[in-house]
CSV table of C-alpha atoms and ligand atoms in Angstrom, one decimal:
chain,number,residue,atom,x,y,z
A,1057,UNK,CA,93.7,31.9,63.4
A,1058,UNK,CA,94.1,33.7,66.4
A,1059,UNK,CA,96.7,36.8,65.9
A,1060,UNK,CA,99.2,37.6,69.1
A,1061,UNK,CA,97.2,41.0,69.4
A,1062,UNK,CA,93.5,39.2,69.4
A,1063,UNK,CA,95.6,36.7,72.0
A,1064,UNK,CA,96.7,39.6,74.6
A,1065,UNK,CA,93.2,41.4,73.8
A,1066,UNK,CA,91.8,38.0,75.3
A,1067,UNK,CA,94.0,37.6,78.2
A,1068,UNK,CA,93.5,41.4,79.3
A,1069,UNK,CA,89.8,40.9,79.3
A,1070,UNK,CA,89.9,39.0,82.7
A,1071,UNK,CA,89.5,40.7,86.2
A,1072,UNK,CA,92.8,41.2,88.1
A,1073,UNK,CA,91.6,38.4,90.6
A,1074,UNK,CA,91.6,35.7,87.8
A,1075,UNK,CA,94.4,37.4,85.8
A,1076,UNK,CA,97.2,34.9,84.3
A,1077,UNK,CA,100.6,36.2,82.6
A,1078,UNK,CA,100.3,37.2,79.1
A,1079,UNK,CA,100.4,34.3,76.3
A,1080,UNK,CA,103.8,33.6,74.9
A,1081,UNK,CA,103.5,34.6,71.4
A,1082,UNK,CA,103.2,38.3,73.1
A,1083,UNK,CA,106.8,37.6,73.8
A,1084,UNK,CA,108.2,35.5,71.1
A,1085,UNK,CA,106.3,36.4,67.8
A,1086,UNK,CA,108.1,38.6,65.3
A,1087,UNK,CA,104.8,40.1,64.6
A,1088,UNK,CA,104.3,41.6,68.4
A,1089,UNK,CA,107.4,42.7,68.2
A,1090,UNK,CA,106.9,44.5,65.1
A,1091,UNK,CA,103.9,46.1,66.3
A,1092,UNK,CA,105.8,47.0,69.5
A,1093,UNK,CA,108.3,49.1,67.6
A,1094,UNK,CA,105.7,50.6,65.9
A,1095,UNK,CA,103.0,51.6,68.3
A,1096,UNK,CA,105.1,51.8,71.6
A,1097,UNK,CA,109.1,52.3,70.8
A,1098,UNK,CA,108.0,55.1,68.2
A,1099,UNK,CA,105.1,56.7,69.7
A,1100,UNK,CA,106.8,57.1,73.6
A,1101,UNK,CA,109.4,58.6,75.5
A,1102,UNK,CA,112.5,56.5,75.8
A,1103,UNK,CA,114.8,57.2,78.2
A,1104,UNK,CA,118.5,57.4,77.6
A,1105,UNK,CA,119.8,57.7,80.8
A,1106,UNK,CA,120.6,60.5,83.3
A,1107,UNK,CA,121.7,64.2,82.9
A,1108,UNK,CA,124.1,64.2,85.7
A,1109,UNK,CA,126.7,61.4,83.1
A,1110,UNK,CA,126.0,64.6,80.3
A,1111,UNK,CA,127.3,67.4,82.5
A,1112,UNK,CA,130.0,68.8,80.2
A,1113,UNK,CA,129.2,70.5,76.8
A,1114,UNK,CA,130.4,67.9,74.2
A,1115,UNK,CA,129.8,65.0,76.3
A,1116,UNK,CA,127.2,62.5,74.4
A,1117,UNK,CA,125.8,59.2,74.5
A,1118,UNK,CA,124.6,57.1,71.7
A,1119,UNK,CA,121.4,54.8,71.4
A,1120,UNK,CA,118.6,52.9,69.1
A,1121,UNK,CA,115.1,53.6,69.2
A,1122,UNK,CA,112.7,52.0,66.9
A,1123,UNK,CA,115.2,51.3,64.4
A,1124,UNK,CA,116.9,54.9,64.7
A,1125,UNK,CA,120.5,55.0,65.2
A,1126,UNK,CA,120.7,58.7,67.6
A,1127,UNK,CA,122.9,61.0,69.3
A,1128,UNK,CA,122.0,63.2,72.7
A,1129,UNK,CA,124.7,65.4,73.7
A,1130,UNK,CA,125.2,68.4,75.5
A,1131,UNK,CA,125.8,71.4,73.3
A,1132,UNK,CA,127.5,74.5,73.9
A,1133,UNK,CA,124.4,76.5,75.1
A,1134,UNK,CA,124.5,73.5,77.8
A,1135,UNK,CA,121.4,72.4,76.2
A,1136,UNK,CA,120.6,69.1,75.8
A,1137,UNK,CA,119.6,68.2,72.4
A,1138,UNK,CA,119.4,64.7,70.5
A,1139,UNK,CA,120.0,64.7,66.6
A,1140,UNK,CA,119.8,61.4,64.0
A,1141,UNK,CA,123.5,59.7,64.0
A,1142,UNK,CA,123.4,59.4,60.3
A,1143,UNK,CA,125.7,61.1,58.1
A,1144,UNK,CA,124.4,63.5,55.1
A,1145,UNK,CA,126.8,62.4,53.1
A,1146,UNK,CA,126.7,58.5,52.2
A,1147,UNK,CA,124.9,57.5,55.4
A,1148,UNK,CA,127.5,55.8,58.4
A,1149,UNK,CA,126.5,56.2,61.8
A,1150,UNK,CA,128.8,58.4,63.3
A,1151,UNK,CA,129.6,58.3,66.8
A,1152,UNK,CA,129.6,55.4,69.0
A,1153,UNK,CA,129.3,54.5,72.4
A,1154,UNK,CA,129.7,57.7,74.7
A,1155,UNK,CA,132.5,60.2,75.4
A,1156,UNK,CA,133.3,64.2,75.2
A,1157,UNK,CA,133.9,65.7,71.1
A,1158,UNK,CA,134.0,68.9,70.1
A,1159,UNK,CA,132.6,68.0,66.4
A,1160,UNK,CA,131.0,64.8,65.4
A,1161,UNK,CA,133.5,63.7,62.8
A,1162,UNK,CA,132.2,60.7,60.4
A,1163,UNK,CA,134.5,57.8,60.4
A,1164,UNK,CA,134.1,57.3,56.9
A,1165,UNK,CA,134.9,60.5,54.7
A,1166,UNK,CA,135.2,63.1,57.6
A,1167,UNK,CA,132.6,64.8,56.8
A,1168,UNK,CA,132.3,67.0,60.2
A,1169,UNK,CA,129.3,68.5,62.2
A,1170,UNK,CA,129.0,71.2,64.9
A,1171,UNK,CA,127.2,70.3,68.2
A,1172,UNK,CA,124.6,72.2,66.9
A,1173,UNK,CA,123.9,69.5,64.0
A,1174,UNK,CA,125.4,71.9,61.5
A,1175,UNK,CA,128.3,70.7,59.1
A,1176,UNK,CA,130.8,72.4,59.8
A,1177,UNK,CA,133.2,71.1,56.9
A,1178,UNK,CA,134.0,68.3,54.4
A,1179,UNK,CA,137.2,66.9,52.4
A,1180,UNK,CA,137.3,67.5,49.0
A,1181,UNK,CA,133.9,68.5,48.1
A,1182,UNK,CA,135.0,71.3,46.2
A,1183,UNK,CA,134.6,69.6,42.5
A,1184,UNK,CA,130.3,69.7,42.8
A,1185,UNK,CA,128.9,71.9,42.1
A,1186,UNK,CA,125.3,71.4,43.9
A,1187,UNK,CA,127.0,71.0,47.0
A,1188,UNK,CA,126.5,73.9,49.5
A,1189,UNK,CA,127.5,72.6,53.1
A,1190,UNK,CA,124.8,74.8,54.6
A,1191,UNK,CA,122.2,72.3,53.2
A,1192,UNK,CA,122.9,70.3,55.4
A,1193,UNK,CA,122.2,69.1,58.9
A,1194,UNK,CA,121.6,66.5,61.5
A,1195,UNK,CA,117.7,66.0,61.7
A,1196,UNK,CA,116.8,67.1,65.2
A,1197,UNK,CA,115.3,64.6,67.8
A,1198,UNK,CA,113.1,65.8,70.5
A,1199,UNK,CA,115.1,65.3,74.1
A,1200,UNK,CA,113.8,65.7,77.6
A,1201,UNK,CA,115.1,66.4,80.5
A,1202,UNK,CA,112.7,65.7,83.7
A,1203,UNK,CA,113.9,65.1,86.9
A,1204,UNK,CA,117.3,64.4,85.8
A,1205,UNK,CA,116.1,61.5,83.4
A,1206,UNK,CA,117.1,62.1,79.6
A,1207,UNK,CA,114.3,61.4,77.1
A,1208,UNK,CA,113.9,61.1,73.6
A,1209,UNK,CA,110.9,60.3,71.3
A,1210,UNK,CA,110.8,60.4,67.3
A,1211,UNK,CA,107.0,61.4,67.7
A,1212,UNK,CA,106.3,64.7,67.3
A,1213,UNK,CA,102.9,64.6,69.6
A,1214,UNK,CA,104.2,63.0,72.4
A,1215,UNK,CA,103.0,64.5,75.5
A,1216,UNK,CA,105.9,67.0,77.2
A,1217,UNK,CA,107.6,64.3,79.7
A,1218,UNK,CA,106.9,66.1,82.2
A,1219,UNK,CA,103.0,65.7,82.1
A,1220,UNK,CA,103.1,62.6,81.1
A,1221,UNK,CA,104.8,61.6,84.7
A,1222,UNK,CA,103.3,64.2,86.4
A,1223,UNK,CA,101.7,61.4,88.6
A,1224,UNK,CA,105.0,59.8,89.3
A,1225,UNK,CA,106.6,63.4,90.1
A,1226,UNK,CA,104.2,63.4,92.5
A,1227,UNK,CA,104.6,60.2,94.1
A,1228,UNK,CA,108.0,60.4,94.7
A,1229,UNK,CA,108.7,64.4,95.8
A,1230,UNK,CA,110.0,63.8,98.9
A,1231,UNK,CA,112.8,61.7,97.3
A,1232,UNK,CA,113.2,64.6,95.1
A,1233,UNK,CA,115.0,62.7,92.3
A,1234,UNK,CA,117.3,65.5,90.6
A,1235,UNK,CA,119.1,64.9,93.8
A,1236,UNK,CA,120.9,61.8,92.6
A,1237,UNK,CA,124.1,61.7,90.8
A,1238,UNK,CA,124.9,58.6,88.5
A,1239,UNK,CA,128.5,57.0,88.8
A,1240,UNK,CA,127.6,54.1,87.2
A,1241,UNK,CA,126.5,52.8,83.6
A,1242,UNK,CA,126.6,49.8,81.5
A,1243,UNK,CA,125.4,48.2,78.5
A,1244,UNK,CA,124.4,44.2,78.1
A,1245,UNK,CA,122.6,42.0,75.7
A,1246,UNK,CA,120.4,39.9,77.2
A,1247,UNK,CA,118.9,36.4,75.6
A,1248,UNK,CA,115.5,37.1,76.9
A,1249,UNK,CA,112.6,39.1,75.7
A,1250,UNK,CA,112.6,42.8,76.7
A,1251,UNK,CA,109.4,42.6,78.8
A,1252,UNK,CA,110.1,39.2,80.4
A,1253,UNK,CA,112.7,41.1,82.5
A,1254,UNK,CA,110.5,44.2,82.6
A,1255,UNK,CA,108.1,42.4,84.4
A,1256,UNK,CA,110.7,40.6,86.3
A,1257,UNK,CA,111.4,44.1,88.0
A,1258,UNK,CA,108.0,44.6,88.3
A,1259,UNK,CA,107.4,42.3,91.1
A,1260,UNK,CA,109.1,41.4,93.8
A,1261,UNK,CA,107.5,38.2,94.3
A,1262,UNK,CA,110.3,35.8,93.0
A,1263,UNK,CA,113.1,37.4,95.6
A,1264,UNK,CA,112.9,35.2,97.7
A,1265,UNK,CA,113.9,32.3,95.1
A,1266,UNK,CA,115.7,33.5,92.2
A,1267,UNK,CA,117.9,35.5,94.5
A,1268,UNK,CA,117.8,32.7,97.2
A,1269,UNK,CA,121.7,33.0,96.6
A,1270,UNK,CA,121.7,37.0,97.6
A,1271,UNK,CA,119.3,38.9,98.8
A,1272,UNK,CA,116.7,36.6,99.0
A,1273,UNK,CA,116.4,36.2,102.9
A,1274,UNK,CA,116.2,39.8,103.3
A,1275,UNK,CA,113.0,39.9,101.6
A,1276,UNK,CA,109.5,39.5,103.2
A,1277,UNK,CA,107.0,38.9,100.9
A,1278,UNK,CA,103.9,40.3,103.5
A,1279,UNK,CA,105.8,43.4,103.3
A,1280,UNK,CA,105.4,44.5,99.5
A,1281,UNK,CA,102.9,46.6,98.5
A,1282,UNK,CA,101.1,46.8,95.4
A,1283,UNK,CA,98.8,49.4,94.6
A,1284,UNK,CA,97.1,49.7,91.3
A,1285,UNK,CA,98.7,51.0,88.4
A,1286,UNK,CA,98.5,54.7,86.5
A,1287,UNK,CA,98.4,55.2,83.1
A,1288,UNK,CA,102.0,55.5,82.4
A,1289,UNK,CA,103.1,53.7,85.2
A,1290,UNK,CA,103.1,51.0,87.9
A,1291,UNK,CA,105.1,50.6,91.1
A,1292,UNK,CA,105.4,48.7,94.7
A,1293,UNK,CA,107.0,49.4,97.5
A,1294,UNK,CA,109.4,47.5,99.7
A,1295,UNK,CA,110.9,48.4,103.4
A,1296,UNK,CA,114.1,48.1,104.0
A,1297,UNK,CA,116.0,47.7,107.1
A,1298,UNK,CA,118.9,49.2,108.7
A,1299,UNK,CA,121.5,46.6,107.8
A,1300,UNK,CA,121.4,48.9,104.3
A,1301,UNK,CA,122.2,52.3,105.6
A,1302,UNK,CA,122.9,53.5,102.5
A,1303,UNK,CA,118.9,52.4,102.0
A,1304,UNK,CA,117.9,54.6,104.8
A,1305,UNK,CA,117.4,58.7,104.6
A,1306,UNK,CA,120.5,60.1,105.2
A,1307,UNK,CA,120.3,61.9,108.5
A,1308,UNK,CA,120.3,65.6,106.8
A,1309,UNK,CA,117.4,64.2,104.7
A,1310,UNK,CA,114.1,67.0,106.1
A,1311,UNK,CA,111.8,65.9,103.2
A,1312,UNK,CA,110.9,62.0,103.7
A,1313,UNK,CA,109.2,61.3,107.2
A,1314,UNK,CA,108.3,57.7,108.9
A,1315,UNK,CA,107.9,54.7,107.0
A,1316,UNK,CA,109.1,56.6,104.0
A,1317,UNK,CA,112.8,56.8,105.2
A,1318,UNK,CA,112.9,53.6,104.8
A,1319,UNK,CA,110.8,53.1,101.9
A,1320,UNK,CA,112.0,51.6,98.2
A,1321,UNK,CA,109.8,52.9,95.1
A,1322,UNK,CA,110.0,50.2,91.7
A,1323,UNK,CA,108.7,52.4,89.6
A,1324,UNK,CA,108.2,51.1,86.0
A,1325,UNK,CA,107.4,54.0,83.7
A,1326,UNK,CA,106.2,52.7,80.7
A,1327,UNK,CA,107.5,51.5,78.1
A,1328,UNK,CA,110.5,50.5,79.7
A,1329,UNK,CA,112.1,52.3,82.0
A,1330,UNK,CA,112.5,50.5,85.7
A,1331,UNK,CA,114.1,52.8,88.7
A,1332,UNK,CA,114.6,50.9,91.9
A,1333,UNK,CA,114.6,54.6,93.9
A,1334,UNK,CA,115.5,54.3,97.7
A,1335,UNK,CA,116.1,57.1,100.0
A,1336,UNK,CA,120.0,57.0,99.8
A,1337,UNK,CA,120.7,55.3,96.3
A,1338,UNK,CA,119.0,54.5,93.4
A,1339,UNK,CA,119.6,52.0,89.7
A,1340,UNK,CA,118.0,51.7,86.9
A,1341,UNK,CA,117.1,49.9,84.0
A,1342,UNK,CA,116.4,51.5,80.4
A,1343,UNK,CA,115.3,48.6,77.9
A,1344,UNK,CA,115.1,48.6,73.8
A,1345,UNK,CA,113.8,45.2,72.1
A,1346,UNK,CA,116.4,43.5,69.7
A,1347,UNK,CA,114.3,41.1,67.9
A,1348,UNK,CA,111.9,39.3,70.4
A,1349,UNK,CA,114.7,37.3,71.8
A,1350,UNK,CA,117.0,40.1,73.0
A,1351,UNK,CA,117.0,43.1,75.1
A,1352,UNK,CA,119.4,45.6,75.1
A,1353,UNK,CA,119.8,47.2,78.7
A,1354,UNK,CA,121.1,50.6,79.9
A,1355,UNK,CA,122.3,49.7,83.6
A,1356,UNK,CA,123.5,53.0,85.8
A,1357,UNK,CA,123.0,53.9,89.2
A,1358,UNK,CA,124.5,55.8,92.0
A,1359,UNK,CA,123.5,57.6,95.5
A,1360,UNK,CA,121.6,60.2,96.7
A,1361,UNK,CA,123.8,63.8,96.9
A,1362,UNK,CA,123.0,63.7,100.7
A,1363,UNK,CA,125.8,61.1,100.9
A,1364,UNK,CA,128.2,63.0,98.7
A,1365,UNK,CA,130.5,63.6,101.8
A,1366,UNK,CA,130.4,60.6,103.5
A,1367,UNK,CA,133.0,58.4,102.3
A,1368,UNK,CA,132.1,55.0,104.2
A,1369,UNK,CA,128.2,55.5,102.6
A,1370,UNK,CA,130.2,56.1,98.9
A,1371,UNK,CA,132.5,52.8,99.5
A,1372,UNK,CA,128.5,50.8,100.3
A,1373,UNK,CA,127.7,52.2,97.4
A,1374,UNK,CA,131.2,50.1,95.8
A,1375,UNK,CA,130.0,46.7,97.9
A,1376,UNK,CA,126.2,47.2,96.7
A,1377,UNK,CA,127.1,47.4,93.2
A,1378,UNK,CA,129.1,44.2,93.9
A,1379,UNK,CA,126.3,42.6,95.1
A,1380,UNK,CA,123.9,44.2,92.2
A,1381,UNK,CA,125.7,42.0,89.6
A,1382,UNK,CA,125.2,38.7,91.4
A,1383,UNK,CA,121.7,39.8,91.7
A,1384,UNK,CA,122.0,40.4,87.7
A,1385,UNK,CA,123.7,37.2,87.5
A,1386,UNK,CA,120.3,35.9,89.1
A,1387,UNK,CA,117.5,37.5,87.3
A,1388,UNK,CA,119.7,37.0,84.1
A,1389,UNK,CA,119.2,33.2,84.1
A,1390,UNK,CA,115.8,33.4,85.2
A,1391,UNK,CA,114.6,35.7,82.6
A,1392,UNK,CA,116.4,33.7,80.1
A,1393,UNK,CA,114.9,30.5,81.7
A,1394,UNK,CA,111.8,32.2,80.9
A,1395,UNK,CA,112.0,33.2,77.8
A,1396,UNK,CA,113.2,29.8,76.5
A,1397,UNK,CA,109.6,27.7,78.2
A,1398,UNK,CA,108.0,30.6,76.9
A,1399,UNK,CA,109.3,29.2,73.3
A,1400,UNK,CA,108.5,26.1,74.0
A,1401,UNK,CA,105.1,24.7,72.0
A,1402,UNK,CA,102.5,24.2,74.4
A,1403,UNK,CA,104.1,26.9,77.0
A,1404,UNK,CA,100.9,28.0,78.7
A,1405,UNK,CA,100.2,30.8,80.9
A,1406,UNK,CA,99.1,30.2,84.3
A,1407,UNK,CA,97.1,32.8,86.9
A,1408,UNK,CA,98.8,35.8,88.8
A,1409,UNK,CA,99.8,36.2,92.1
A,1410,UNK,CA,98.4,39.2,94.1
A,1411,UNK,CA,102.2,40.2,94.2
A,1412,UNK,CA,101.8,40.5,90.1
A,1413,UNK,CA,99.7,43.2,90.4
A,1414,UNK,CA,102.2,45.6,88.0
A,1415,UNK,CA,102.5,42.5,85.7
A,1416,UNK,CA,98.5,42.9,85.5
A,1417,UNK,CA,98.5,46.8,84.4
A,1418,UNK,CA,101.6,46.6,82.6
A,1419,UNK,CA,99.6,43.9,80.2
A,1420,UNK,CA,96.6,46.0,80.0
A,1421,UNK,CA,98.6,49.0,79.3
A,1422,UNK,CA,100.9,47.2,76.3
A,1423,UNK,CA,97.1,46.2,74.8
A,1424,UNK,CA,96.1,49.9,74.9
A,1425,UNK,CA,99.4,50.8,73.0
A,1426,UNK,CA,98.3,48.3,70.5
A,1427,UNK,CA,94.8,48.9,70.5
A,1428,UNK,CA,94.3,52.9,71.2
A,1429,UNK,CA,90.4,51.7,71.5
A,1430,UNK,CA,90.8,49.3,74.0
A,1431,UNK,CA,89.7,50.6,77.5
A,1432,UNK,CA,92.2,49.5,80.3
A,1433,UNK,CA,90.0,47.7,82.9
A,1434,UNK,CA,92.1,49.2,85.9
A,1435,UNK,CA,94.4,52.3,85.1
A,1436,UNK,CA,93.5,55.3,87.0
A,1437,UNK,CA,94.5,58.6,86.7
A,1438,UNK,CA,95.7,60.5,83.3
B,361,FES,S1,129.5,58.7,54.9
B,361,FES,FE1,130.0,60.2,56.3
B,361,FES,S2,131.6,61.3,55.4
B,361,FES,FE2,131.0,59.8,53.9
B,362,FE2,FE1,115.3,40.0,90.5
């Protein structure tokens, strides 16, 4: 019998000019997604959101990765640091959601740590003698900041972040992407398969359909680009025109020249992590499986710092978030469309359009997470 892995091993093996989408066990078996958590949501960098919604010491956010519930907070060095969110005492997670604390206090027995991951103090321990609170602390997480992006990883030899993406530092410079501030974030739970709607973003080919209803008629299909993937990337590009000032450069805006002032980078930095960057604004997504069936999404955006005094750029930014959740509202029923024919028995894949071109390397790339043997047939670069 023919295992999911042997199945995407197969469909990878075909040139990009007779590529078809990855078979649909790769999406709906329980053993892919097993593997998935093991050799890609372990092994990688996973990005939590950005640094600018951590700017005060105490402020955290809370997340799962590969099965790990974890804190990242700011400490009071200012340092951003990412710890387990398991008590040491009889195991709760701790905190939830995000906010500001000044100790991480266990809703169970109050058992309470420092922001450093130390405990600080607990009720009534007084009577045991083995206990000795400087035993214990959080277990530390490694946490990234690059660019502005929060990362974590529970692998120990991950690559620094910023090496890893030293190719999409590159790429986008001009746009110089610390220069962003986020004033938006939300969590959703979506009824589709976590790389049905990572592909989804990847390509811009079904705009002018799915999102016939929004910005659909705005989009020109001969006007995407899709270059060939990296190795811990893909992107395209699409123009934008000036009925979306906030799109454009902002006037003050010396490091972007020509086309690029009115250029949009999808960048889809592998595993998971999908930045729609334009000169003005940006969004992004952050996506951890739940099961095959379910993604769970970090959605934040917000604009470019050029724009920070101009109040009729910061209410667009109100009206496109508006229009961001009917777009949402759009791709949400088509990936879910997706992933339920994908279920279906006899769902078969058919062949890519040149517009799937990140679809193409994003499928080569998940078979080289699964396979570290297997020789992408198109990633360039390091
Ligand atoms: S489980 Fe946390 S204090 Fe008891
Ligand atoms: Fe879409």
């Amino acid at each position: 019998m023919t295992t999911p892995i042997d199945a995407l091993r197969n469909n990878v093996s075909a040139p990009f000019d007779e590529a078809r989408a990855m078979p649909p066990a790769v999406y709906t078996s329980d053993a892919f997604h097993d593997a998935e958590v093991e050799n890609v949501f372990k092994t990688s960098w996973f990005c939590v959101g950005r640094a600018s919604a951590l700017a005060k010491s105490g402020d955290y956010v809370t997340c799962e990765l590969a099965g790990q519930p974890i804190i990242v907070l700011r400490d009071k060095n200012n340092t951003l640091r990412a710890y387990s969110n398991v008590c040491r005492h009889r195991m709760s997670t701790l905190l939830h959601g995000r906010g500001n604390t000044k100790t991480i206090v266990c809703p169970y027995h109050a058992w309470t740590y420092n922001l450093d991951g130390s405990l600080r103090g607990a009720p009534a321990m007084n009577g045991n003698k083995a206990f000795c609170k400087n035993h214990y602390s959080l277990p530390d997480i490694r946490c990234e900041d690059w660019l502005g992006w929060v990362f974590i990883s529970l692998n120990p030899d991950a690559r620094p972040v910023a090496e890893e993406l030293s190719e999409v530092a590159d790429l986008v410079d001009g746009y110089d992407m610390t220069n962003y501030t986020e004033t938006f974030f939300e969590e959703h739970l979506w009824d589709t398969n976590w790389k049905v709607l990572a592909e989804n973003f990847m390509e811009s080919y079904h705009l002018p359909v799915c999102h016939a209803g929004t910005i659909g008629g705005l989009s020109k299909l001969d006007e995407m680009i899709c270059p060939p993937g990296r190795k811990a990337f893909n992107y395209h590009t699409i123009l934008k025109d000036e009925s979306l000032r906030i799109a454009m450069a902002h006037p003050s805006n010396d490091r972007l020249e020509g086309e690029e002032r009115r250029t949009t980078y999808l960048l889809a930095i592998y595993p998971s992590l999908l930045i729609t960057l334009t000169p003005g604004y940006f969004w992004y997504l952050s996506l951890h499986p739940k099961g095959p069936g379910q993604v769970q999404i970090r959605f934040g955006g917000g604009m470019s710092d050029d724009y920070k005094d101009d109040a009729e750029a910061q209410q667009h930014l109100i009206d496109l978030k508006t229009l961001l959740d009917e777009v949402n509202v759009e791709d949400r029923g088509c990936t879910e469309k997706v992933y339920r024919g994908l279920s279906a028995e006899g769902a078969t894949p058919g062949h890519l359009s040149h517009l799937e071109r990140p679809n193409y390397d994003f499928a080569q790339y998940l078979m080289s997470r699964m396979d570290p043997s297997f020789q992408p047939v198109s990633a360039s670069g390091d």
